[in-house]
CSV table of C-alpha atoms in Angstrom, one decimal:
chain,number,residue,atom,x,y,z
A,63,MET,CA,17.7,21.5,7.4
A,64,ASN,CA,14.0,20.8,7.5
A,65,ILE,CA,13.3,21.0,11.2
A,66,LEU,CA,9.9,19.6,12.3
A,67,ASP,CA,8.1,19.9,15.6
A,68,ALA,CA,4.8,18.8,17.1
A,69,GLY,CA,3.3,22.3,16.6
A,70,GLN,CA,3.5,21.7,12.9
A,71,CYS,CA,1.7,18.4,12.9
A,72,ALA,CA,-1.9,17.4,12.4
A,73,VAL,CA,-3.3,14.3,14.1
A,74,ILE,CA,-5.7,12.2,12.0
A,75,LEU,CA,-7.9,9.8,14.1
A,76,LEU,CA,-10.4,7.5,12.4
A,77,ASN,CA,-13.4,6.3,14.3
A,78,TYR,CA,-15.9,3.6,13.4
A,79,MET,CA,-18.2,2.6,16.2
A,80,GLY,CA,-15.4,3.0,18.7
A,81,ALA,CA,-16.2,6.2,20.7
A,82,PRO,CA,-14.8,5.0,24.0
A,83,ASP,CA,-11.5,4.1,22.5
A,84,THR,CA,-11.4,7.3,20.5
A,85,LEU,CA,-12.1,9.4,23.5
A,86,ALA,CA,-9.5,7.6,25.5
A,87,CYS,CA,-7.0,8.4,22.7
A,88,LEU,CA,-8.0,12.0,22.8
A,89,GLU,CA,-7.5,12.1,26.5
A,90,ALA,CA,-4.0,10.8,26.0
A,91,LEU,CA,-3.4,13.4,23.3
A,92,ARG,CA,-4.3,16.1,25.9
A,93,HIS,CA,-1.2,15.1,27.9
A,94,LEU,CA,1.3,15.3,25.0
A,95,ASP,CA,4.4,17.3,26.1
A,96,ALA,CA,3.9,19.5,23.0
A,97,ALA,CA,0.5,20.1,21.5
A,98,PRO,CA,-0.1,19.3,17.8
A,99,HIS,CA,-1.2,22.1,15.4
A,100,ARG,CA,-4.6,20.5,15.0
A,101,VAL,CA,-6.5,17.3,15.6
A,102,VAL,CA,-9.0,15.9,13.1
A,103,VAL,CA,-11.3,13.0,14.2
A,104,VAL,CA,-13.0,11.4,11.2
A,105,ASP,CA,-16.1,9.4,11.9
A,106,ASN,CA,-16.4,6.8,9.2
A,107,GLY,CA,-20.2,6.5,8.8
A,108,SER,CA,-21.1,5.3,12.3
A,109,GLY,CA,-24.3,7.3,12.5
A,110,LEU,CA,-25.6,10.3,14.2
A,111,ASP,CA,-25.7,8.8,17.7
A,112,GLU,CA,-22.0,7.9,17.6
A,113,VAL,CA,-21.1,11.4,16.2
A,114,MET,CA,-23.0,13.1,19.0
A,115,ARG,CA,-21.3,10.8,21.6
A,116,LEU,CA,-17.9,11.8,20.1
A,117,ARG,CA,-18.7,15.5,20.0
A,118,ASP,CA,-20.1,15.7,23.5
A,119,GLY,CA,-17.2,13.6,25.0
A,120,TRP,CA,-14.6,15.6,23.1
A,121,THR,CA,-16.2,18.9,24.1
A,122,ALA,CA,-16.0,17.8,27.8
A,123,LEU,CA,-12.3,17.1,27.4
A,124,ASN,CA,-11.7,20.5,25.8
A,125,ILE,CA,-13.5,22.3,28.5
A,126,GLN,CA,-11.0,21.0,31.0
A,127,ASP,CA,-8.2,22.7,28.9
A,128,ALA,CA,-10.3,25.9,28.2
A,129,ILE,CA,-10.2,25.0,24.5
A,130,PRO,CA,-13.2,25.7,22.2
A,131,ALA,CA,-15.4,22.8,21.3
A,132,PRO,CA,-14.5,20.8,18.2
A,133,ALA,CA,-16.1,22.0,15.0
A,134,LEU,CA,-18.5,19.5,13.6
A,135,ILE,CA,-18.4,19.4,9.8
A,136,CYS,CA,-19.4,17.1,6.9
A,137,ARG,CA,-17.5,15.9,3.8
A,138,ASP,CA,-16.7,18.7,1.4
A,139,ASP,CA,-17.1,21.5,4.0
A,140,PRO,CA,-14.3,24.0,4.0
A,141,LEU,CA,-11.6,23.8,6.6
A,142,PRO,CA,-12.9,25.7,9.7
A,143,ASN,CA,-10.7,27.9,11.9
A,144,ALA,CA,-11.2,25.6,14.9
A,145,ARG,CA,-8.1,23.7,16.1
A,146,HIS,CA,-10.1,20.6,16.7
A,147,ILE,CA,-12.4,19.2,14.0
A,148,LEU,CA,-14.9,16.3,14.0
A,149,LEU,CA,-15.5,15.3,10.4
A,150,ALA,CA,-18.7,13.2,10.0
A,151,LEU,CA,-18.8,11.0,6.9
A,152,ASP,CA,-22.1,9.4,5.7
A,153,GLU,CA,-20.6,6.0,4.9
A,154,ASN,CA,-17.8,3.7,5.8
A,155,GLY,CA,-15.4,3.6,2.8
A,156,GLY,CA,-12.7,1.9,4.7
A,157,PHE,CA,-9.5,2.8,6.5
A,158,SER,CA,-7.8,4.6,3.6
A,159,SER,CA,-10.9,6.4,2.5
A,160,GLY,CA,-11.7,7.7,6.0
A,161,ASN,CA,-8.1,8.8,6.7
A,162,ASN,CA,-7.8,10.4,3.3
A,163,ALA,CA,-10.9,12.5,4.1
A,164,GLY,CA,-9.1,13.8,7.2
A,165,LEU,CA,-5.8,14.3,5.3
A,166,ARG,CA,-7.5,16.2,2.5
A,167,LEU,CA,-9.0,18.5,5.1
A,168,ALA,CA,-5.8,19.0,7.0
A,169,LEU,CA,-3.7,19.5,3.8
A,170,GLN,CA,-5.7,22.7,3.3
A,171,ASP,CA,-3.8,24.2,6.2
A,172,GLY,CA,-0.4,25.3,5.1
A,173,GLY,CA,0.7,25.2,8.8
A,174,CYS,CA,0.5,21.4,8.8
A,175,ARG,CA,3.9,20.2,7.7
A,176,ALA,CA,3.4,16.6,8.8
A,177,PHE,CA,0.5,14.3,9.5
A,178,TRP,CA,0.2,11.7,12.3
A,179,ILE,CA,-2.1,8.9,11.3
A,180,LEU,CA,-3.0,7.3,14.6
A,181,ASN,CA,-5.3,4.4,15.3
A,182,ASN,CA,-8.2,5.3,17.6
A,183,ASP,CA,-7.5,2.3,19.7
A,184,THR,CA,-4.1,3.6,20.8
A,185,GLU,CA,-2.9,5.7,23.7
A,186,PRO,CA,0.4,7.6,23.0
A,187,ALA,CA,2.8,8.4,25.7
A,188,PRO,CA,3.3,12.2,26.4
A,189,ASP,CA,6.5,12.4,24.3
A,190,ALA,CA,5.3,10.1,21.5
A,191,LEU,CA,4.8,12.9,18.9
A,192,SER,CA,7.9,14.8,19.9
A,193,ALA,CA,10.0,11.7,19.5
A,194,LEU,CA,8.6,11.0,16.1
A,195,CYS,CA,9.5,14.6,15.0
A,196,ALA,CA,13.0,14.3,16.5
A,197,ARG,CA,13.7,11.1,14.6
A,198,LEU,CA,12.6,12.7,11.3
A,199,ASN,CA,14.8,15.6,12.1
A,200,GLN,CA,17.7,13.2,12.5
A,201,ARG,CA,16.8,11.3,9.3
A,202,GLN,CA,16.3,14.1,6.7
A,203,ASP,CA,16.2,11.4,4.0
A,204,ALA,CA,13.1,9.7,5.6
A,205,GLY,CA,9.6,10.7,4.8
A,206,LEU,CA,7.7,8.5,7.3
A,207,CYS,CA,8.4,7.4,10.8
A,208,GLY,CA,6.8,4.8,13.1
A,209,SER,CA,6.5,4.4,16.9
A,210,THR,CA,7.3,1.7,19.3
A,211,LEU,CA,3.9,0.0,19.6
A,212,CYS,CA,3.2,-2.0,22.8
A,213,TYR,CA,0.3,-4.1,23.6
A,214,ALA,CA,-2.2,-2.3,25.8
A,215,HIS,CA,-2.9,-5.4,27.8
A,216,GLU,CA,0.8,-6.1,28.3
A,217,PRO,CA,2.5,-2.6,28.1
A,218,ASP,CA,6.1,-4.0,28.6
A,219,THR,CA,5.8,-6.2,25.5
A,220,VAL,CA,6.4,-4.7,22.1
A,221,GLN,CA,4.0,-5.3,19.2
A,222,CYS,CA,6.4,-3.8,16.7
A,223,ALA,CA,9.4,-1.5,16.4
A,224,GLY,CA,8.1,1.1,14.0
A,225,GLY,CA,6.9,-1.3,11.3
A,226,CYS,CA,7.2,-4.6,9.6
A,227,THR,CA,9.1,-6.7,7.2
A,228,LEU,CA,7.4,-7.9,4.0
A,229,SER,CA,8.4,-11.0,2.1
A,230,PRO,CA,9.0,-10.2,-1.6
A,231,LEU,CA,8.1,-13.8,-2.4
A,232,THR,CA,4.9,-14.4,-0.5
A,233,GLY,CA,3.8,-11.0,0.8
A,234,VAL,CA,3.8,-12.3,4.4
A,235,THR,CA,4.5,-9.6,6.9
A,236,THR,CA,6.3,-9.8,10.3
A,237,PHE,CA,6.4,-7.3,13.1
A,238,LEU,CA,9.9,-6.0,13.7
A,239,LEU,CA,11.0,-7.1,17.2
A,240,GLY,CA,7.5,-8.2,17.9
A,241,GLY,CA,7.1,-10.0,21.3
A,242,GLU,CA,10.3,-8.6,22.8
A,243,SER,CA,10.5,-6.7,26.0
A,244,LEU,CA,10.2,-2.9,25.8
A,245,SER,CA,13.4,-2.3,27.8
A,246,VAL,CA,15.4,-4.4,25.4
A,247,VAL,CA,13.8,-2.9,22.3
A,248,ILE,CA,14.3,0.8,23.2
A,249,SER,CA,17.9,0.2,24.0
A,250,ARG,CA,18.5,-1.0,20.4
A,251,PRO,CA,20.0,1.6,17.9
A,252,PRO,CA,17.4,2.3,15.3
A,253,GLU,CA,19.5,2.1,12.2
A,254,PRO,CA,19.8,-1.7,11.9
A,255,ILE,CA,16.0,-2.0,12.5
A,256,GLU,CA,15.2,0.7,9.9
A,257,SER,CA,17.3,-1.1,7.3
A,258,GLY,CA,15.0,-4.1,7.5
A,259,MET,CA,11.8,-2.2,7.6
A,260,ALA,CA,9.6,-2.7,4.5
A,261,TYR,CA,6.8,-0.4,5.8
A,262,VAL,CA,5.8,1.7,8.8
A,263,CYS,CA,2.8,0.3,10.8
A,264,GLY,CA,-0.2,2.5,10.1
A,265,ALA,CA,-1.3,2.4,13.7
A,266,SER,CA,1.1,5.2,14.4
A,267,LEU,CA,2.6,6.7,11.3
A,268,LEU,CA,4.0,10.3,11.0
A,269,ALA,CA,4.4,11.4,7.4
A,270,ARG,CA,5.9,14.6,6.0
A,271,ARG,CA,3.6,16.8,3.9
A,272,GLU,CA,5.8,16.1,0.9
A,273,ILE,CA,4.9,12.4,0.9
A,274,PHE,CA,1.3,13.1,0.1
A,275,GLU,CA,2.0,15.9,-2.2
A,276,GLU,CA,4.4,13.8,-4.3
A,277,ILE,CA,2.9,10.3,-4.3
A,278,GLY,CA,-0.7,10.9,-3.3
A,279,LEU,CA,-2.8,9.6,-0.4
A,280,LEU,CA,-3.6,6.1,0.8
A,281,ALA,CA,-4.8,3.6,-1.8
A,282,GLU,CA,-8.6,3.2,-1.2
A,283,GLU,CA,-9.1,0.0,-3.0
A,284,PHE,CA,-7.6,-2.0,-0.1
A,285,PHE,CA,-10.5,-0.9,2.2
A,286,LEU,CA,-8.6,-2.3,5.2
A,287,TYR,CA,-5.1,-3.9,5.6
A,288,TYR,CA,-1.9,-3.6,3.6
A,289,GLU,CA,-2.7,0.1,2.7
A,290,ASP,CA,0.2,1.2,5.0
A,291,ALA,CA,2.5,-1.3,3.2
A,292,GLU,CA,1.5,0.0,-0.2
A,293,LEU,CA,2.0,3.7,0.8
A,294,CYS,CA,5.5,2.9,2.0
A,295,LEU,CA,6.4,1.0,-1.1
A,296,ARG,CA,5.3,4.0,-3.2
A,297,ALA,CA,7.3,6.3,-0.9
A,298,ARG,CA,10.4,4.1,-1.1
A,299,GLN,CA,10.1,4.0,-4.9
A,300,ALA,CA,10.1,7.8,-4.9
A,301,GLY,CA,13.3,7.9,-2.9
A,302,HIS,CA,11.9,8.5,0.6
A,303,GLY,CA,13.4,6.5,3.5
A,304,LEU,CA,11.5,5.0,6.5
A,305,ALA,CA,12.4,5.7,10.1
A,306,TRP,CA,11.7,4.3,13.6
A,307,ALA,CA,11.6,6.5,16.8
A,308,PRO,CA,12.3,4.1,19.7
A,309,ALA,CA,11.3,6.7,22.3
A,310,SER,CA,7.8,7.2,20.7
A,311,ARG,CA,5.9,4.7,22.8
A,312,VAL,CA,2.2,4.0,21.9
A,313,LEU,CA,0.0,1.5,23.6
A,314,HIS,CA,-2.2,-0.4,21.1
A,315,LYS,CA,-5.4,-2.2,21.9
A,316,GLU,CA,-5.1,-3.9,18.5
A,317,GLY,CA,-8.2,-4.3,16.3
A,318,GLY,CA,-10.6,-2.5,18.6
A,319,SER,CA,-13.0,-1.6,15.7
A,320,SER,CA,-12.0,-4.0,13.0
A,321,GLY,CA,-12.5,-7.4,14.5
A,322,ALA,CA,-8.8,-8.2,14.3
A,323,ALA,CA,-8.0,-8.7,17.9
A,324,GLY,CA,-4.8,-10.6,18.4
A,325,ALA,CA,-4.1,-13.5,20.7
A,326,ARG,CA,-4.8,-13.0,24.4
A,327,ASN,CA,-3.5,-15.3,27.2
A,328,GLY,CA,-2.6,-18.1,24.8
A,329,HIS,CA,-6.0,-18.2,23.0
A,330,MET,CA,-6.4,-18.3,19.3
A,331,PRO,CA,-6.6,-15.0,17.5
A,332,GLY,CA,-10.1,-13.6,17.4
A,333,ARG,CA,-9.9,-12.7,13.7
A,334,SER,CA,-13.3,-12.3,12.0
A,335,LYS,CA,-14.0,-13.8,8.6
A,336,ARG,CA,-14.2,-10.3,7.1
A,337,VAL,CA,-10.7,-9.5,8.4
A,338,ASP,CA,-9.4,-12.8,7.3
A,339,TYR,CA,-10.7,-12.3,3.8
A,340,LEU,CA,-9.4,-8.7,3.5
A,341,SER,CA,-5.9,-9.5,4.7
A,342,LEU,CA,-5.6,-12.4,2.3
A,343,ARG,CA,-7.2,-10.6,-0.7
A,344,ASN,CA,-5.1,-7.5,-0.2
A,345,ARG,CA,-1.9,-9.5,0.1
A,346,VAL,CA,-2.4,-10.9,-3.4
A,347,TRP,CA,-3.3,-7.5,-4.9
A,348,LEU,CA,-0.2,-5.9,-3.4
A,349,MET,CA,2.0,-8.7,-4.8
A,350,ARG,CA,0.4,-8.5,-8.2
A,351,ASN,CA,1.2,-4.8,-8.4
A,352,TYR,CA,4.7,-4.7,-6.8
A,353,TYR,CA,6.2,-8.2,-7.1
A,354,PRO,CA,4.4,-9.7,-10.1
A,355,SER,CA,7.1,-12.2,-10.8
A,356,ALA,CA,6.5,-13.7,-7.3
A,357,LEU,CA,2.8,-14.0,-7.7
A,358,PRO,CA,2.8,-17.8,-8.5
A,359,LEU,CA,4.7,-18.5,-5.3
A,360,THR,CA,2.3,-16.2,-3.4
A,361,LEU,CA,-0.7,-18.1,-4.6
A,362,LEU,CA,1.0,-21.4,-3.9
A,363,SER,CA,1.6,-20.3,-0.3
A,364,TYR,CA,-2.2,-20.1,0.1
A,365,LEU,CA,-2.2,-23.9,0.2
A,366,GLY,CA,-0.4,-23.5,3.5
A,367,VAL,CA,-3.0,-21.0,4.6
A,368,ILE,CA,-5.8,-23.5,3.9
A,369,LEU,CA,-3.9,-26.2,5.9
A,370,ASN,CA,-3.5,-23.7,8.7
A,371,ARG,CA,-7.3,-23.0,8.7
A,372,ILE,CA,-8.0,-26.7,8.8
A,373,ARG,CA,-5.6,-27.1,11.7
A,374,ARG,CA,-7.5,-24.4,13.6
A,375,GLY,CA,-10.8,-26.2,13.0
A,376,GLN,CA,-11.9,-23.5,10.5
A,377,ILE,CA,-12.8,-25.7,7.6
A,378,ASP,CA,-15.6,-23.3,6.7
A,379,ARG,CA,-13.0,-20.8,5.7
A,380,ILE,CA,-11.5,-22.8,2.9
A,381,GLY,CA,-13.9,-21.1,0.4
A,382,LEU,CA,-13.1,-17.7,1.9
A,383,VAL,CA,-9.3,-18.3,1.3
A,384,LEU,CA,-10.0,-19.3,-2.3
A,385,ASP,CA,-12.3,-16.3,-2.9
A,386,ALA,CA,-9.7,-13.9,-1.4
A,387,ALA,CA,-7.0,-15.2,-3.6
A,388,TRP,CA,-9.2,-15.0,-6.7
A,389,ASP,CA,-10.5,-11.5,-5.9
A,390,GLY,CA,-6.9,-10.2,-5.3
A,391,LEU,CA,-5.7,-11.8,-8.5
A,392,THR,CA,-8.6,-10.4,-10.6
A,393,GLY,CA,-8.7,-7.0,-8.9
A,394,ASN,CA,-12.1,-7.3,-7.3
A,395,MET,CA,-11.2,-4.8,-4.7
A,396,GLY,CA,-12.9,-2.2,-2.5
A,397,LYS,CA,-15.5,-2.8,0.2
A,398,PRO,CA,-16.3,-6.5,0.6
A,399,TYR,CA,-20.1,-6.2,0.6
A,400,ALA,CA,-20.7,-9.9,0.7
A,401,ARG,CA,-18.5,-10.5,3.8
């Protein structure tokens, strides 16, 4: 049996102009009941001031634990001996690109047998990583495992139980058990939930080393959104199952650096035009590649998206919806420079 524990895991944290959130996440990682093998923070082209803020803040945290300061390196530098690494990139290539840079670095360490991709706007509970490892130990057929994500502003409300469903007809995704109370969710047996899981939510995703060695890293053409869905679709095609660790509780501030903040106190979602465009474009691209026979229905569903934007008083986004659908259909992917 392939037994995994926290001491064999690398944590990958991606930062973009979010040093306070990243440092709060690092503070939470200090209190894990079992320390990971190493932690890699990737700054996604925020600039020198942000990198120094991260380095100084992280160094101060390490001093409290008598741990050496994080090693500051640049892209293509070799893996240093330091347990904690701050990788400074010179440009923002998106969620997948930044995480992939951290993964490539950590994959050089043979002692890393699993990789915890963790949003910087999260704060994991002390047993979050141990619970993820325990569930993968129970599910030897599974290659990826997700946490119980809860809203940071409402810690007793679940955002999702490990991951999401994905409609094979429209590409619309839905959080598993989203909005339910934490006490109810964690009392549920994981197997029925896992059976309906299309993908693990990338805000807290533990993947075995074999996943990346067999199917490759995150797809960088997405830039942001749906890359976790695409990774899991590839993994499932390769015969790897998906798991959920109910006891792995992670608070999520949701969209801290992307402009994708969710609804708060009944107000409309604060979704930026850039995020709106990316999520709509990437949905079409995903469906084109994995469910091509359903693509006409997916595109037809965008009439409903347009009506929804009109209902919200966002008439100025009609062109954005059409552009997103066209770009996804024609493969105009990558960084949305014009948005």
